[in-house]
Amino acid sequence: MGKKAKDYMLEIPDVTVTTQTSLIDVMTIMVENNARTIIVTDTNREIKGIITSSDILRELSKEIQSSILRGGAAEHVMTKRLRVPDVSENTLMLDVAEEMAHNDVFSIVVMKQFQPVGIITSLEVFKWWLEEHSNPSDSGQEK
């Protein structure tokens, strides 16, 4: 039986931000919770996107300071949920990888009973693939 999303997902802290949360607050929440990814919701707690440390770093290179000074908010930086389906904890990792590749995304939200419980990033997919395809007798070194 194949490995499932719950076997590899990064559990997310019970922390979300809204689309109007300031970028300073988003960065503070990420640091305080040691989180590289935060889920962004609207006021009804419907998921609108995710904001990753990469999203913020990309904006930093575009002089985010001026955005912060103008009251920049999460919605200006987040990766919007336009076409990415959610996966459940029981979704096979192969299916997770296919969804990510098909939708050209680097992370996907894992849901349980309509609530986000984790995130799978490309790194977790790499870990899964390496475990599935590694040869225990092969040390990876040439002899």
Tab-separated table of C-alpha atoms in Angstrom:
chain	number	residue	atom	x	y	z
A	1	MET	CA	0.000	0.000	0.000
A	2	GLY	CA	1.337	3.442	-0.909
A	3	LYS	CA	2.307	6.163	1.498
A	4	LYS	CA	-0.301	8.825	2.196
A	5	ALA	CA	-0.213	12.585	2.661
A	6	LYS	CA	-0.513	12.239	6.453
A	7	ASP	CA	2.759	10.284	6.474
A	8	TYR	CA	4.684	13.265	5.085
A	9	MET	CA	2.689	16.432	5.705
A	10	LEU	CA	4.059	19.212	7.831
A	11	GLU	CA	1.541	19.786	10.562
A	12	ILE	CA	0.564	23.404	10.616
A	13	PRO	CA	0.167	25.450	13.750
A	14	ASP	CA	-3.390	26.452	14.514
A	15	VAL	CA	-2.568	29.851	13.068
A	16	THR	CA	-4.004	31.524	10.028
A	17	VAL	CA	-3.968	35.084	8.833
A	18	THR	CA	-6.569	36.977	6.873
A	19	THR	CA	-6.060	38.606	3.508
A	20	GLN	CA	-5.844	41.941	5.337
A	21	THR	CA	-3.178	40.936	7.870
A	22	SER	CA	-0.177	43.248	7.589
A	23	LEU	CA	3.025	41.766	6.229
A	24	ILE	CA	4.814	42.744	9.430
A	25	ASP	CA	2.266	40.689	11.396
A	26	VAL	CA	2.586	37.776	8.936
A	27	MET	CA	6.364	37.746	9.337
A	28	THR	CA	6.039	37.998	13.128
A	29	ILE	CA	3.576	35.080	13.213
A	30	MET	CA	5.864	32.999	11.000
A	31	VAL	CA	8.858	33.653	13.258
A	32	GLU	CA	6.925	33.063	16.493
A	33	ASN	CA	5.507	29.772	15.186
A	34	ASN	CA	8.625	28.648	13.306
A	35	ALA	CA	6.409	28.325	10.228
A	36	ARG	CA	7.547	28.701	6.643
A	37	THR	CA	3.974	28.587	5.358
A	38	ILE	CA	0.822	30.213	6.720
A	39	ILE	CA	-2.709	29.699	5.425
A	40	VAL	CA	-4.550	32.875	4.408
A	41	THR	CA	-8.323	33.008	4.925
A	42	ASP	CA	-11.091	35.524	4.490
A	43	THR	CA	-13.234	36.709	7.397
A	44	ASN	CA	-15.409	33.557	7.030
A	45	ARG	CA	-12.276	31.370	7.420
A	46	GLU	CA	-12.513	30.209	3.808
A	47	ILE	CA	-9.028	29.498	2.492
A	48	LYS	CA	-7.942	32.127	-0.019
A	49	GLY	CA	-4.295	31.177	-0.382
A	50	ILE	CA	-1.045	30.476	1.360
A	51	ILE	CA	1.855	32.736	2.093
A	52	THR	CA	5.296	31.187	2.219
A	53	SER	CA	8.662	32.431	3.308
A	54	SER	CA	9.577	32.320	-0.392
A	55	ASP	CA	6.676	34.667	-1.205
A	56	ILE	CA	7.973	37.127	1.350
A	57	LEU	CA	11.600	36.769	0.260
A	58	ARG	CA	10.551	37.407	-3.337
A	59	GLU	CA	8.831	40.585	-2.223
A	60	LEU	CA	11.780	41.607	-0.076
A	61	SER	CA	13.830	41.712	-3.232
A	62	LYS	CA	11.216	44.116	-4.625
A	63	GLU	CA	11.697	46.449	-1.681
A	64	ILE	CA	8.912	45.244	0.546
A	65	GLN	CA	9.732	48.033	2.972
A	66	SER	CA	7.836	50.500	0.832
A	67	SER	CA	4.884	48.073	0.705
A	68	ILE	CA	4.958	47.710	4.484
A	69	LEU	CA	5.069	51.451	4.921
A	70	ARG	CA	2.026	51.727	2.647
A	71	GLY	CA	0.206	49.213	4.865
A	72	GLY	CA	0.913	46.179	2.662
A	73	ALA	CA	-1.216	43.170	3.515
A	74	ALA	CA	-0.993	39.407	3.081
A	75	GLU	CA	-3.256	39.430	0.030
A	76	HIS	CA	-0.613	41.331	-1.950
A	77	VAL	CA	2.041	38.664	-1.403
A	78	MET	CA	0.197	35.357	-0.905
A	79	THR	CA	-0.084	32.607	-3.469
A	80	LYS	CA	-3.754	32.635	-4.339
A	81	ARG	CA	-5.803	29.449	-4.404
A	82	LEU	CA	-6.942	29.702	-7.973
A	83	ARG	CA	-6.900	26.125	-9.159
A	84	VAL	CA	-5.275	23.910	-6.555
A	85	PRO	CA	-7.496	21.247	-5.028
A	86	ASP	CA	-7.158	20.275	-1.403
A	87	VAL	CA	-5.979	16.820	-0.517
A	88	SER	CA	-6.945	14.744	2.485
A	89	GLU	CA	-4.650	13.018	4.938
A	90	ASN	CA	-5.401	9.755	3.124
A	91	THR	CA	-4.523	10.945	-0.381
A	92	LEU	CA	-1.704	8.809	-1.775
A	93	MET	CA	1.583	10.682	-2.103
A	94	LEU	CA	1.715	9.767	-5.796
A	95	ASP	CA	-1.601	11.579	-6.258
A	96	VAL	CA	-0.333	14.548	-4.228
A	97	ALA	CA	2.770	14.761	-6.437
A	98	GLU	CA	0.637	14.528	-9.597
A	99	GLU	CA	-1.694	17.300	-8.379
A	100	MET	CA	1.260	19.543	-7.570
A	101	ALA	CA	2.882	18.890	-10.954
A	102	HIS	CA	-0.383	19.287	-12.869
A	103	ASN	CA	-1.152	22.593	-11.129
A	104	ASP	CA	2.471	23.811	-11.197
A	105	VAL	CA	2.604	24.499	-7.444
A	106	PHE	CA	5.261	23.861	-4.803
A	107	SER	CA	2.912	23.248	-1.874
A	108	ILE	CA	-0.577	21.936	-1.273
A	109	VAL	CA	-2.885	22.132	1.772
A	110	VAL	CA	-3.941	18.912	3.530
A	111	MET	CA	-7.503	19.073	4.860
A	112	LYS	CA	-9.427	17.074	7.460
A	113	GLN	CA	-13.132	17.729	7.979
A	114	PHE	CA	-12.940	21.034	6.090
A	115	GLN	CA	-10.056	22.305	8.242
A	116	PRO	CA	-6.423	22.643	7.185
A	117	VAL	CA	-4.224	20.230	9.143
A	118	GLY	CA	-1.000	20.229	7.192
A	119	ILE	CA	0.965	21.227	4.151
A	120	ILE	CA	2.902	19.142	1.671
A	121	THR	CA	5.741	20.996	-0.056
A	122	SER	CA	7.972	19.869	-2.867
A	123	LEU	CA	10.554	18.891	-0.240
A	124	GLU	CA	8.179	16.333	1.317
A	125	VAL	CA	7.488	14.959	-2.179
A	126	PHE	CA	11.249	14.598	-2.717
A	127	LYS	CA	11.585	12.758	0.621
A	128	TRP	CA	8.733	10.411	-0.311
A	129	TRP	CA	10.143	9.730	-3.774
A	130	LEU	CA	13.633	9.031	-2.450
A	131	GLU	CA	12.238	6.608	0.152
A	132	GLU	CA	10.139	4.852	-2.471
A	133	HIS	CA	12.987	4.576	-4.980
A	134	SER	CA	16.098	4.152	-2.868
A	135	ASN	CA	17.952	0.902	-2.886
A	136	PRO	CA	18.904	0.049	0.722
A	137	SER	CA	22.043	-1.766	-0.469
A	138	ASP	CA	23.111	1.212	-2.607
A	139	SER	CA	25.051	3.774	-0.613
A	140	GLY	CA	24.931	6.207	-3.536
A	141	GLN	CA	28.718	6.135	-3.866
A	142	GLU	CA	30.637	4.864	-6.840
A	143	LYS	CA	33.058	2.063	-6.198
